[in-house]
Amino acid sequence: MRLNEEIGCKEEEIEEEEEEEGMVAQKYSIGVGGGGGGGFPQPMKVVVVGYALTSKKTKSFLQPKLEGLARNKGILFVAIDQNRPLSDQGPFDIVLHKLTGKEWRQILEDYRRAHPEVTVLDPPDAIQHVHNRQSMLQDVADLNLCDAYGTVGVPRQLVIKKDPSSIPDAVNRAGLMLPLVAKPLVVDGSAKSHELSLAYDQYSLQILEPPLVLQEFVNHGGVLFKVYIVGEAIKVVRRFSLPDVSKRELSTNTGVFRFPRVSCAAASADDADLDPMVAELPPRPLLERLARELRRRLGLRLFNLDIIREHGTQDHFYVIDINYFPGYGKMPGYEHIFTDFLLNLVQSKYKKRSAKPVEEPLR
Ligand SMILES: O=P(O)(O)O[C@@H]1[C@@H](OP(=O)(O)O)[C@H](OP(=O)(O)O)[C@H](O)[C@H](OP(=O)(O)O)[C@H]1OP(=O)(O)O
Ligand SMILES: Nc1ncnc2c1ncn2[C@@H]1O[C@H](COP(=O)(O)OP(=O)(O)O)[C@@H](O)[C@H]1O
Ligand SMILES: [Mg+2]
Ligand SMILES: [Mg+2]
C-alpha cells in the first residue's frame, strides 16, 4: 500500500508551470464586473480577501506559493489593520480571520451586520462552538453516523467544571474506563489549552486544574488522521499520535502524565512503515458524509477533524478534536484548494445575486 496516499475531492487538473509563471491570470479572474456582453471580454474584478490573523498564522498560511498562485487567479490578500475601524478598510469580498477575544468577535458581528455583502469566514458564534471541547463534539455525537462504511462516534467523556476533589467520584459514577485523557475545556489558541495529560488512575486527576474534559483513551495504533476541510474539499493526512496503552501498563502505572503535541509536528506519518490495518485511511464516502453533515451542523467552512480508528477494528472511528482554521500550510496542495475555494465562493455569490430580483444579504 502506498502510505503517503492522500485523498482529495473536487481537485482540478492543475497546470502548475503555467500558473507559477504568471501566465494564467486572465483565465482565472472572474467576470463579475461590467454588463453588456456583446462578444467583448468582460472587465475582470479582483477578489479582495481581507485577513486578520496572528503573525504565526500569517507566516504558516500566507506562504509565497499561496500568494503567488492567488495573484495569478485574481485574488488579492490584504492585511486588516486592527487599529483602524474595519468598515473604513477594504472594500473586501471576503474576510478571513482567526483571532480570539470578545472585542474582536463584536467587531466582526457589527461588520457582518453592516456589510451583508461580505463573506466572513467563518461566523464568530460558529467558531465559539468549537472553542469548547464539550460542545465541539456534540454534533458528531448527535449525528451518530453509522453506515456500510463504518461508524463514527466520540469517546465517552465527562466535564469537570470545578472542584478537582470530586473527580474520582464523578469518574466512578459516570463509569468511565481508564486511562483517561484530561483536556482543558476551552481552546483559546494558547499553549496552555493544548496541555493534555494521560491519567492511569482517577485519584491522581485531583492534581489537575478544572475546567476540564476527561475523555476515555482509545487505543488506535499510534496513528491519527487529520481530515482537512476547505468548503467542499477534503484532504486527509496521517500523523503520529500517542501509542496504545496495554492492559499490563494500565495495571502497573499510576499517576498523571503530561504529553507533548505529538500530532502537531510537521513531520507526517505518511512515509512511515506502518501496519496497513492501522495506516489505511478512513473510507472516503464515510468522510464525505461526515464532512457534509458537520459543515452544515457547525456552520463552518474551514476546519479540520482529528479522527482515530479503534485498534483491532476496521471501521470504528472516533472524532477526538475539531479545529477551526487549522494549519492549512501543512496540507498538501492547500494553495490550489484554497484559491479555488475562494473563487467559487465569490462566483456563487454573484450567481445568486443575479438570480434574485430583490436585494438580500448573500453569504
Ligand atoms: O500552527 P499549526 O500549523 O500547527 O496549526 C495548529 C493546528 O495544527 P494542525 O493543523 O491540526 O496540524 C492545531 O490543531 P490541533 O489542535 O493540534 O489538533 C490547532 O488548530 C491550532 O490552533 P489553536 O491553537 O487551537 O487555535 C493551529 O495553530 P494556529 O496555526 O491556528 O495558531
Ligand atoms: N480519546 C483519545 N484517545 C486516544 N488518544 C487521544 C484521545 N484524545 C486525544 N488523544 C491524543 O492526544 C492528542 C491531542 O488531543 P486533541 O484532543 O487533538 O487536542 P489538541 O486540540 O491539543 O490537538 C491527539 O492528537 C491524540 O494523539
Ligand atoms: Mg488535535
Ligand atoms: Mg485542537
GROMACS .gro file of C-alpha atoms and ligand atoms in nm:
model
  424
    1MET     CA    1   0.000   0.000   0.000
    2ARG     CA    2   0.123   0.350  -0.080
    3LEU     CA    3   0.143   0.509   0.261
    4ASN     CA    4   0.160   0.867   0.151
    5GLU     CA    5  -0.159   0.840  -0.043
    6GLU     CA    6  -0.397   1.127   0.018
    7ILE     CA    7  -0.748   1.173  -0.082
    8GLY     CA    8  -0.865   1.493  -0.237
    9CYS     CA    9  -1.213   1.576  -0.353
   10LYS     CA   10  -1.308   1.829  -0.616
   11GLU     CA   11  -0.950   1.892  -0.709
   12GLU     CA   12  -0.896   2.017  -1.057
   13GLU     CA   13  -0.629   1.941  -1.310
   14ILE     CA   14  -0.362   2.192  -1.227
   15GLU     CA   15  -0.130   2.350  -1.476
   16GLU     CA   16   0.143   2.422  -1.226
   17GLU     CA   17   0.416   2.553  -1.455
   18GLU     CA   18   0.186   2.792  -1.633
   19GLU     CA   19   0.047   2.925  -1.306
   20GLU     CA   20   0.385   2.974  -1.148
   21GLU     CA   21   0.498   3.177  -1.446
   22GLY     CA   22   0.201   3.406  -1.403
   23MET     CA   23   0.051   3.337  -1.744
   24VAL     CA   24  -0.299   3.245  -1.644
   25ALA     CA   25  -0.430   3.548  -1.461
   26GLN     CA   26  -0.689   3.622  -1.726
   27LYS     CA   27  -0.814   3.268  -1.736
   28TYR     CA   28  -0.886   3.253  -1.365
   29SER     CA   29  -1.013   3.604  -1.298
   30ILE     CA   30  -1.385   3.613  -1.253
   31GLY     CA   31  -1.607   3.818  -1.473
   32VAL     CA   32  -1.828   3.985  -1.220
   33GLY     CA   33  -1.794   4.343  -1.333
   34GLY     CA   34  -1.939   4.516  -1.641
   35GLY     CA   35  -2.263   4.415  -1.802
   36GLY     CA   36  -2.318   4.415  -2.170
   37GLY     CA   37  -2.158   4.110  -2.323
   38GLY     CA   38  -2.177   4.150  -2.699
   39GLY     CA   39  -1.879   3.924  -2.752
   40PHE     CA   40  -1.631   4.162  -2.583
   41PRO     CA   41  -1.417   4.043  -2.294
   42GLN     CA   42  -1.574   4.136  -1.959
   43PRO     CA   43  -1.381   4.360  -1.721
   44MET     CA   44  -1.235   4.131  -1.456
   45LYS     CA   45  -1.286   4.202  -1.091
   46VAL     CA   46  -1.013   4.119  -0.844
   47VAL     CA   47  -1.131   3.923  -0.541
   48VAL     CA   48  -1.013   4.110  -0.232
   49VAL     CA   49  -0.961   3.897   0.078
   50GLY     CA   50  -0.902   4.089   0.399
   51TYR     CA   51  -0.724   3.882   0.661
   52ALA     CA   52  -0.692   3.918   1.036
   53LEU     CA   53  -0.452   3.651   1.159
   54THR     CA   54  -0.180   3.622   1.419
   55SER     CA   55   0.173   3.671   1.287
   56LYS     CA   56   0.239   3.298   1.338
   57LYS     CA   57  -0.066   3.212   1.132
   58THR     CA   58   0.014   3.467   0.863
   59LYS     CA   59   0.357   3.307   0.823
   60SER     CA   60   0.233   2.949   0.807
   61PHE     CA   61  -0.074   3.016   0.592
   62LEU     CA   62   0.012   3.309   0.370
   63GLN     CA   63   0.316   3.145   0.217
   64PRO     CA   64   0.462   3.294  -0.105
   65LYS     CA   65   0.331   2.994  -0.303
   66LEU     CA   66  -0.024   3.076  -0.191
   67GLU     CA   67   0.003   3.450  -0.253
   68GLY     CA   68   0.165   3.395  -0.593
   69LEU     CA   69  -0.096   3.150  -0.713
   70ALA     CA   70  -0.374   3.369  -0.573
   71ARG     CA   71  -0.245   3.675  -0.758
   72ASN     CA   72  -0.244   3.479  -1.083
   73LYS     CA   73  -0.602   3.378  -1.023
   74GLY     CA   74  -0.709   3.734  -0.948
   75ILE     CA   75  -0.718   3.710  -0.568
   76LEU     CA   76  -0.554   3.974  -0.353
   77PHE     CA   77  -0.484   3.923   0.017
   78VAL     CA   78  -0.491   4.246   0.218
   79ALA     CA   79  -0.390   4.266   0.586
   80ILE     CA   80  -0.659   4.410   0.812
   81ASP     CA   81  -0.528   4.687   1.037
   82GLN     CA   82  -0.667   4.614   1.382
   83ASN     CA   83  -0.606   4.972   1.490
   84ARG     CA   84  -0.849   5.111   1.235
   85PRO     CA   85  -1.225   5.060   1.205
   86LEU     CA   86  -1.296   4.758   0.987
   87SER     CA   87  -1.562   4.940   0.786
   88ASP     CA   88  -1.305   5.203   0.681
   89GLN     CA   89  -1.095   4.930   0.521
   90GLY     CA   90  -1.143   4.733   0.203
   91PRO     CA   91  -1.383   4.704   0.034
   92PHE     CA   92  -1.346   4.331   0.083
   93ASP     CA   93  -1.523   4.043  -0.087
   94ILE     CA   94  -1.418   3.803   0.185
   95VAL     CA   95  -1.285   3.843   0.539
   96LEU     CA   96  -1.066   3.561   0.662
   97HIS     CA   97  -0.991   3.562   1.031
   98LYS     CA   98  -0.857   3.372   1.328
   99LEU     CA   99  -0.817   3.599   1.627
  100THR     CA  100  -0.953   3.547   1.973
  101GLY     CA  101  -1.127   3.772   2.224
  102LYS     CA  102  -1.470   3.914   2.286
  103GLU     CA  103  -1.383   4.253   2.144
  104TRP     CA  104  -1.280   4.107   1.809
  105ARG     CA  105  -1.595   3.895   1.793
  106GLN     CA  106  -1.805   4.206   1.847
  107ILE     CA  107  -1.619   4.396   1.575
  108LEU     CA  108  -1.686   4.110   1.334
  109GLU     CA  109  -2.052   4.082   1.428
  110ASP     CA  110  -2.104   4.455   1.377
  111TYR     CA  111  -1.921   4.436   1.046
  112ARG     CA  112  -2.131   4.141   0.927
  113ARG     CA  113  -2.447   4.330   1.006
  114ALA     CA  114  -2.328   4.645   0.831
  115HIS     CA  115  -2.182   4.457   0.532
  116PRO     CA  116  -2.401   4.159   0.450
  117GLU     CA  117  -2.244   4.153   0.103
  118VAL     CA  118  -1.909   4.044   0.252
  119THR     CA  119  -1.848   3.676   0.331
  120VAL     CA  120  -1.693   3.647   0.675
  121LEU     CA  121  -1.509   3.318   0.713
  122ASP     CA  122  -1.639   3.192   0.942
  123PRO     CA  123  -1.918   3.337   1.165
  124PRO     CA  124  -1.784   3.414   1.516
  125ASP     CA  125  -2.059   3.224   1.702
  126ALA     CA  126  -1.995   2.908   1.498
  127ILE     CA  127  -1.626   2.935   1.584
  128GLN     CA  128  -1.707   2.981   1.953
  129HIS     CA  129  -1.892   2.649   1.945
  130VAL     CA  130  -1.569   2.461   1.860
  131HIS     CA  131  -1.366   2.651   2.118
  132ASN     CA  132  -1.519   2.435   2.385
  133ARG     CA  133  -1.415   2.070   2.388
  134GLN     CA  134  -1.757   1.962   2.509
  135SER     CA  135  -1.973   2.144   2.252
  136MET     CA  136  -1.728   2.081   1.966
  137LEU     CA  137  -1.800   1.706   1.970
  138GLN     CA  138  -2.172   1.729   2.043
  139ASP     CA  139  -2.267   1.748   1.676
  140VAL     CA  140  -2.063   1.436   1.600
  141ALA     CA  141  -2.238   1.253   1.884
  142ASP     CA  142  -2.581   1.375   1.765
  143LEU     CA  143  -2.504   1.265   1.412
  144ASN     CA  144  -2.445   0.910   1.533
  145LEU     CA  145  -2.303   0.819   1.194
  146CYS     CA  146  -2.328   0.451   1.110
  147ASP     CA  147  -2.344   0.313   0.759
  148ALA     CA  148  -2.198   0.038   0.542
  149TYR     CA  149  -1.858   0.209   0.554
  150GLY     CA  150  -1.830   0.225   0.930
  151THR     CA  151  -1.930   0.407   1.245
  152VAL     CA  152  -1.814   0.747   1.366
  153GLY     CA  153  -1.858   0.840   1.731
  154VAL     CA  154  -1.687   1.032   2.008
  155PRO     CA  155  -1.509   0.881   2.309
  156ARG     CA  156  -1.710   0.886   2.629
  157GLN     CA  157  -1.630   1.197   2.825
  158LEU     CA  158  -1.710   1.393   3.134
  159VAL     CA  159  -1.683   1.765   3.203
  160ILE     CA  160  -1.539   1.881   3.533
  161LYS     CA  161  -1.620   2.248   3.587
  162LYS     CA  162  -1.466   2.294   3.932
  163ASP     CA  163  -1.367   2.113   4.250
  164PRO     CA  164  -1.093   1.867   4.147
  165SER     CA  165  -1.152   1.668   4.466
  166SER     CA  166  -1.484   1.549   4.320
  167ILE     CA  167  -1.315   1.387   4.020
  168PRO     CA  168  -1.264   1.028   4.145
  169ASP     CA  169  -1.626   1.005   4.248
  170ALA     CA  170  -1.754   1.166   3.929
  171VAL     CA  171  -1.546   0.929   3.715
  172ASN     CA  172  -1.680   0.629   3.909
  173ARG     CA  173  -2.040   0.741   3.880
  174ALA     CA  174  -2.005   0.806   3.506
  175GLY     CA  175  -1.848   0.461   3.466
  176LEU     CA  176  -1.558   0.596   3.260
  177MET     CA  177  -1.283   0.345   3.184
  178LEU     CA  178  -0.917   0.423   3.248
  179PRO     CA  179  -0.686   0.551   3.114
  180LEU     CA  180  -0.833   0.897   3.067
  181VAL     CA  181  -0.713   1.192   2.865
  182ALA     CA  182  -0.753   1.520   3.052
  183LYS     CA  183  -0.800   1.821   2.823
  184PRO     CA  184  -0.856   2.188   2.914
  185LEU     CA  185  -1.225   2.258   2.846
  186VAL     CA  186  -1.167   2.577   2.649
  187VAL     CA  187  -0.943   2.602   2.343
  188ASP     CA  188  -0.837   2.963   2.309
  189GLY     CA  189  -0.527   2.938   2.093
  190SER     CA  190  -0.296   2.945   2.396
  191ALA     CA  191  -0.028   2.681   2.454
  192LYS     CA  192  -0.196   2.603   2.785
  193SER     CA  193  -0.519   2.499   2.615
  194HIS     CA  194  -0.319   2.226   2.440
  195GLU     CA  195  -0.157   2.092   2.759
  196LEU     CA  196  -0.306   1.748   2.782
  197SER     CA  197  -0.243   1.468   3.029
  198LEU     CA  198  -0.293   1.096   3.040
  199ALA     CA  199  -0.419   0.959   3.371
  200TYR     CA  200  -0.374   0.595   3.466
  201ASP     CA  201  -0.574   0.627   3.788
  202GLN     CA  202  -0.863   0.853   3.876
  203TYR     CA  203  -0.724   0.970   4.212
  204SER     CA  204  -0.426   1.142   4.052
  205LEU     CA  205  -0.662   1.356   3.843
  206GLN     CA  206  -0.722   1.565   4.154
  207ILE     CA  207  -0.396   1.747   4.090
  208LEU     CA  208  -0.528   1.891   3.761
  209GLU     CA  209  -0.696   2.229   3.727
  210PRO     CA  210  -1.059   2.233   3.609
  211PRO     CA  211  -1.238   2.325   3.391
  212LEU     CA  212  -1.151   2.002   3.215
  213VAL     CA  213  -1.282   1.737   2.986
  214LEU     CA  214  -1.196   1.381   3.088
  215GLN     CA  215  -1.211   1.156   2.786
  216GLU     CA  216  -1.164   0.781   2.758
  217PHE     CA  217  -0.838   0.699   2.586
  218VAL     CA  218  -0.900   0.485   2.277
  219ASN     CA  219  -0.616   0.262   2.156
  220HIS     CA  220  -0.561   0.343   1.788
  221GLY     CA  221  -0.219   0.206   1.692
  222GLY     CA  222  -0.035   0.536   1.736
  223VAL     CA  223  -0.164   0.695   1.415
  224LEU     CA  224  -0.434   0.956   1.368
  225PHE     CA  225  -0.598   1.102   1.062
  226LYS     CA  226  -0.616   1.475   1.012
  227VAL     CA  227  -0.913   1.547   0.791
  228TYR     CA  228  -0.880   1.898   0.648
  229ILE     CA  229  -1.194   2.061   0.516
  230VAL     CA  230  -1.198   2.370   0.294
  231GLY     CA  231  -1.553   2.429   0.180
  232GLU     CA  232  -1.643   2.116  -0.009
  233ALA     CA  233  -1.289   1.990  -0.047
  234ILE     CA  234  -1.149   1.723   0.185
  235LYS     CA  235  -0.790   1.615   0.228
  236VAL     CA  236  -0.663   1.353   0.471
  237VAL     CA  237  -0.312   1.301   0.608
  238ARG     CA  238  -0.169   1.066   0.868
  239ARG     CA  239   0.005   1.193   1.180
  240PHE     CA  240   0.181   1.016   1.462
  241SER     CA  241  -0.020   1.000   1.780
  242LEU     CA  242   0.006   0.852   2.128
  243PRO     CA  243   0.096   0.481   2.140
  244ASP     CA  244  -0.154   0.225   2.266
  245VAL     CA  245  -0.176   0.156   2.639
  246SER     CA  246  -0.164  -0.214   2.718
  247LYS     CA  247  -0.363  -0.382   2.997
  248ARG     CA  248  -0.034  -0.453   3.172
  249GLU     CA  249   0.074  -0.088   3.159
  250LEU     CA  250  -0.263   0.014   3.290
  251SER     CA  251  -0.236  -0.221   3.587
  252THR     CA  252   0.122  -0.125   3.676
  253ASN     CA  253   0.121   0.250   3.605
  254THR     CA  254  -0.025   0.518   3.826
  255GLY     CA  255  -0.026   0.895   3.806
  256VAL     CA  256  -0.091   1.165   3.552
  257PHE     CA  257   0.149   1.229   3.266
  258ARG     CA  258   0.169   1.545   3.061
  259PHE     CA  259   0.220   1.463   2.697
  260PRO     CA  260   0.362   1.673   2.415
  261ARG     CA  261   0.172   1.779   2.100
  262VAL     CA  262   0.274   1.470   1.905
  263SER     CA  263   0.020   1.511   1.628
  264CYS     CA  264   0.103   1.874   1.558
  265ALA     CA  265   0.456   1.800   1.441
  266ALA     CA  266   0.512   1.898   1.080
  267ALA     CA  267   0.656   1.551   1.008
  268SER     CA  268   0.371   1.337   0.885
  269ALA     CA  269   0.335   0.964   0.935
  270ASP     CA  270   0.266   0.919   0.565
  271ASP     CA  271   0.605   0.774   0.482
  272ALA     CA  272   0.646   0.559   0.791
  273ASP     CA  273   0.650   0.181   0.779
  274LEU     CA  274   0.313   0.124   0.944
  275ASP     CA  275   0.085  -0.172   0.996
  276PRO     CA  276  -0.155  -0.146   0.697
  277MET     CA  277  -0.453  -0.213   0.928
  278VAL     CA  278  -0.359   0.096   1.126
  279ALA     CA  279  -0.248   0.312   0.836
  280GLU     CA  280  -0.539   0.258   0.600
  281LEU     CA  281  -0.725   0.584   0.554
  282PRO     CA  282  -1.089   0.600   0.663
  283PRO     CA  283  -1.324   0.523   0.371
  284ARG     CA  284  -1.376   0.829   0.157
  285PRO     CA  285  -1.758   0.800   0.136
  286LEU     CA  286  -1.771   0.795   0.516
  287LEU     CA  287  -1.555   1.107   0.539
  288GLU     CA  288  -1.756   1.283   0.273
  289ARG     CA  289  -2.077   1.220   0.460
  290LEU     CA  290  -1.923   1.323   0.790
  291ALA     CA  291  -1.777   1.642   0.642
  292ARG     CA  292  -2.102   1.733   0.467
  293GLU     CA  293  -2.304   1.690   0.786
  294LEU     CA  294  -2.058   1.875   1.007
  295ARG     CA  295  -2.023   2.163   0.764
  296ARG     CA  296  -2.397   2.211   0.789
  297ARG     CA  297  -2.437   2.146   1.160
  298LEU     CA  298  -2.138   2.351   1.268
  299GLY     CA  299  -2.191   2.629   1.013
  300LEU     CA  300  -1.819   2.626   0.937
  301ARG     CA  301  -1.632   2.601   0.609
  302LEU     CA  302  -1.277   2.599   0.737
  303PHE     CA  303  -1.192   2.330   0.991
  304ASN     CA  304  -1.022   2.000   1.046
  305LEU     CA  305  -1.104   1.685   1.240
  306ASP     CA  306  -0.871   1.456   1.430
  307ILE     CA  307  -1.002   1.104   1.373
  308ILE     CA  308  -0.873   0.775   1.515
  309ARG     CA  309  -0.958   0.415   1.430
  310GLU     CA  310  -1.011   0.189   1.731
  311HIS     CA  311  -0.720  -0.055   1.719
  312GLY     CA  312  -0.824  -0.404   1.614
  313THR     CA  313  -1.128  -0.282   1.422
  314GLN     CA  314  -1.155  -0.195   1.058
  315ASP     CA  315  -1.427   0.063   1.071
  316HIS     CA  316  -1.486   0.201   1.421
  317PHE     CA  317  -1.383   0.563   1.414
  318TYR     CA  318  -1.381   0.837   1.676
  319VAL     CA  319  -1.356   1.211   1.629
  320ILE     CA  320  -1.143   1.343   1.915
  321ASP     CA  321  -1.083   1.705   1.813
  322ILE     CA  322  -1.220   1.973   1.581
  323ASN     CA  323  -1.012   2.279   1.498
  324TYR     CA  324  -1.125   2.599   1.333
  325PHE     CA  325  -0.895   2.729   1.054
  326PRO     CA  326  -0.620   2.477   1.130
  327GLY     CA  327  -0.264   2.468   0.996
  328TYR     CA  328  -0.355   2.450   0.626
  329GLY     CA  329   0.009   2.522   0.542
  330LYS     CA  330   0.075   2.157   0.629
  331MET     CA  331  -0.199   2.030   0.399
  332PRO     CA  332  -0.050   1.913   0.069
  333GLY     CA  333  -0.169   2.125  -0.225
  334TYR     CA  334  -0.353   2.370   0.001
  335GLU     CA  335  -0.273   2.667  -0.219
  336HIS     CA  336  -0.471   2.524  -0.511
  337ILE     CA  337  -0.759   2.405  -0.296
  338PHE     CA  338  -0.784   2.731  -0.105
  339THR     CA  339  -0.772   2.963  -0.406
  340ASP     CA  340  -1.034   2.754  -0.588
  341PHE     CA  341  -1.250   2.769  -0.278
  342LEU     CA  342  -1.226   3.150  -0.259
  343LEU     CA  343  -1.309   3.191  -0.626
  344ASN     CA  344  -1.604   2.953  -0.604
  345LEU     CA  345  -1.736   3.141  -0.305
  346VAL     CA  346  -1.742   3.473  -0.486
  347GLN     CA  347  -1.868   3.324  -0.810
  348SER     CA  348  -2.162   3.151  -0.646
  349LYS     CA  349  -2.243   3.468  -0.453
  350TYR     CA  350  -2.267   3.669  -0.774
  351LYS     CA  351  -2.466   3.395  -0.944
  352LYS     CA  352  -2.715   3.401  -0.658
  353ARG     CA  353  -2.727   3.777  -0.667
  354SER     CA  354  -2.804   3.795  -1.038
  355ALA     CA  355  -3.073   3.529  -0.994
  356LYS     CA  356  -3.250   3.726  -0.720
  357PRO     CA  357  -3.484   4.011  -0.809
  358VAL     CA  358  -3.467   4.181  -0.467
  359GLU     CA  359  -3.163   4.285  -0.267
  360GLU     CA  360  -3.092   4.033   0.003
  361PRO     CA  361  -2.788   3.958   0.213
  362LEU     CA  362  -2.578   3.696   0.034
  363ARG     CA  363  -2.327   3.478   0.214
  364LIG     O1  364   0.013   2.621   1.374
  364LIG     P1  365  -0.023   2.487   1.318
  364LIG     O2  366   0.004   2.479   1.172
  364LIG     O3  367   0.041   2.376   1.395
  364LIG     O4  368  -0.182   2.472   1.332
  364LIG     C1  369  -0.244   2.441   1.454
  364LIG     C2  370  -0.326   2.315   1.435
  364LIG     O5  371  -0.246   2.210   1.389
  364LIG     P2  372  -0.291   2.111   1.273
  364LIG     O6  373  -0.339   2.186   1.156
  364LIG     O7  374  -0.403   2.029   1.327
  364LIG     O8  375  -0.167   2.036   1.250
  364LIG     C3  376  -0.387   2.280   1.571
  364LIG     O9  377  -0.454   2.155   1.566
  364LIG     P3  378  -0.452   2.057   1.697
  364LIG    O10  379  -0.540   2.126   1.798
  364LIG    O11  380  -0.310   2.048   1.743
  364LIG    O12  381  -0.510   1.926   1.653
  364LIG     C4  382  -0.484   2.389   1.611
  364LIG    O13  383  -0.582   2.407   1.511
  364LIG     C5  384  -0.406   2.519   1.626
  364LIG    O14  385  -0.493   2.622   1.655
  364LIG     P4  386  -0.532   2.665   1.804
  364LIG    O15  387  -0.401   2.674   1.880
  364LIG    O16  388  -0.619   2.556   1.858
  364LIG    O17  389  -0.601   2.794   1.789
  364LIG     C6  390  -0.331   2.554   1.498
  364LIG    O18  391  -0.250   2.667   1.529
  364LIG     P5  392  -0.260   2.808   1.455
  364LIG    O19  393  -0.176   2.797   1.331
  364LIG    O20  394  -0.403   2.834   1.417
  364LIG    O21  395  -0.208   2.906   1.552
  365LIG     N1  396  -0.958   0.998   2.338
  365LIG     C1  397  -0.834   0.985   2.292
  365LIG     N2  398  -0.783   0.860   2.271
  365LIG     C2  399  -0.656   0.847   2.226
  365LIG     N3  400  -0.572   0.949   2.202
  365LIG     C3  401  -0.618   1.074   2.221
  365LIG     C4  402  -0.752   1.099   2.266
  365LIG     N4  403  -0.767   1.231   2.277
  365LIG     C5  404  -0.654   1.287   2.240
  365LIG     N5  405  -0.560   1.195   2.205
  365LIG     C6  406  -0.421   1.223   2.162
  365LIG     O1  407  -0.388   1.350   2.210
  365LIG     C7  408  -0.362   1.440   2.101
  365LIG     C8  409  -0.415   1.577   2.134
  365LIG     O2  410  -0.553   1.571   2.163
  365LIG     P1  411  -0.657   1.670   2.095
  365LIG     O3  412  -0.790   1.641   2.152
  365LIG     O4  413  -0.643   1.657   1.948
  365LIG     O5  414  -0.611   1.812   2.147
  365LIG     P2  415  -0.544   1.938   2.074
  365LIG     O6  416  -0.657   2.032   2.047
  365LIG     O7  417  -0.449   1.997   2.171
  365LIG     O8  418  -0.480   1.888   1.948
  365LIG     C9  419  -0.432   1.376   1.983
  365LIG     O9  420  -0.376   1.420   1.864
  365LIG    C10  421  -0.407   1.230   2.011
  365LIG    O10  422  -0.272   1.196   1.981
  366MG      MG  423  -0.581   1.785   1.791
  367MG      MG  424  -0.735   2.100   1.872
   0.00000   0.00000   0.00000
